[in-house]
Amino acid sequence: KYFPHELEAAIEEADIAGVTPSYTAVFPHRPKSSDTEVRCVVYLPTYEPDDVATRVRTSDQIAKISTMQTGTRPYVIIPLEKSLLPKSSLGELSRAKIRTAFESGAYTSYKESDEKTIKAYRVERIEKPSNETEEAILNCFVDMFEVARDEVGTKHQSL
């Protein structure tokens, strides 16, 4: 259990390069085949759309803070245009409106584009196993953490 405003505050306090202050929203979502709700994060990026390294770093930092606060990664992290994150007359984002837009599919193209861009960036930088031992360890890691085989390599890559 968590309160969305607490995670929003943690993201704001982290002063993440790439996140526009006061334009982050966290909301729950229940996927069709799930018994529980998951956490979604949307934010207004400060980086240019073609600055993929900053996009990846920003997403990773949001995921790290979320994991530290709640114990799990967000279901999705989506950078959105300012027009999709309207503020009320009190200067606050409406989680309810944002959630409704997400669940109606209004952010699907943004989500898919972001995921595709980040995956391509990571795949391009993956170092493949150089021997049988590295291959075995990598396969154990893939099985244990249920990650895609083409998304992990043998060495940490700093961004």
PDB file of C-alpha atoms in Angstrom, residues 1 10 12 14 23 26 30 32 34 38 41 51 68 94 101 108 122 127-129 133-134 138 140 151:
ATOM      1  CA  LYS A   1       0.000   0.000   0.000  1.00  0.00           C
ATOM      2  CA  ALA A  10       9.724  11.528  -3.318  1.00  0.00           C
ATOM      3  CA  GLU A  12      10.019  15.755  -6.705  1.00  0.00           C
ATOM      4  CA  ALA A  14      14.961  13.697  -5.738  1.00  0.00           C
ATOM      5  CA  TYR A  23       4.365  17.831 -13.361  1.00  0.00           C
ATOM      6  CA  VAL A  26       1.236   8.720  -9.782  1.00  0.00           C
ATOM      7  CA  ARG A  30      -5.720  -2.562 -12.431  1.00  0.00           C
ATOM      8  CA  LYS A  32      -7.472  -6.736 -16.925  1.00  0.00           C
ATOM      9  CA  SER A  34      -4.596  -8.806 -12.486  1.00  0.00           C
ATOM     10  CA  VAL A  38      -0.292  -1.495 -10.065  1.00  0.00           C
ATOM     11  CA  VAL A  41       3.862   7.266 -13.247  1.00  0.00           C
ATOM     12  CA  ASP A  51      17.842  12.906 -26.110  1.00  0.00           C
ATOM     13  CA  MET A  68      12.895   2.301  -2.770  1.00  0.00           C
ATOM     14  CA  SER A  94      -5.816  15.627 -11.575  1.00  0.00           C
ATOM     15  CA  ALA A 101      -7.081   9.110 -20.014  1.00  0.00           C
ATOM     16  CA  THR A 108      -0.833   4.249 -25.551  1.00  0.00           C
ATOM     17  CA  ARG A 122      19.621  -0.690 -24.056  1.00  0.00           C
ATOM     18  CA  GLU A 127      27.646  -6.693 -23.801  1.00  0.00           C
ATOM     19  CA  LYS A 128      27.059 -10.324 -24.750  1.00  0.00           C
ATOM     20  CA  PRO A 129      28.490 -13.235 -22.751  1.00  0.00           C
ATOM     21  CA  THR A 133      30.194 -19.335 -17.398  1.00  0.00           C
ATOM     22  CA  GLU A 134      28.905 -15.856 -18.246  1.00  0.00           C
ATOM     23  CA  LEU A 138      23.108 -14.626 -17.408  1.00  0.00           C
ATOM     24  CA  CYS A 140      20.029 -17.787 -14.269  1.00  0.00           C
ATOM     25  CA  GLU A 151      17.601  -6.776 -22.412  1.00  0.00           C
TER      26      GLU A 151
END
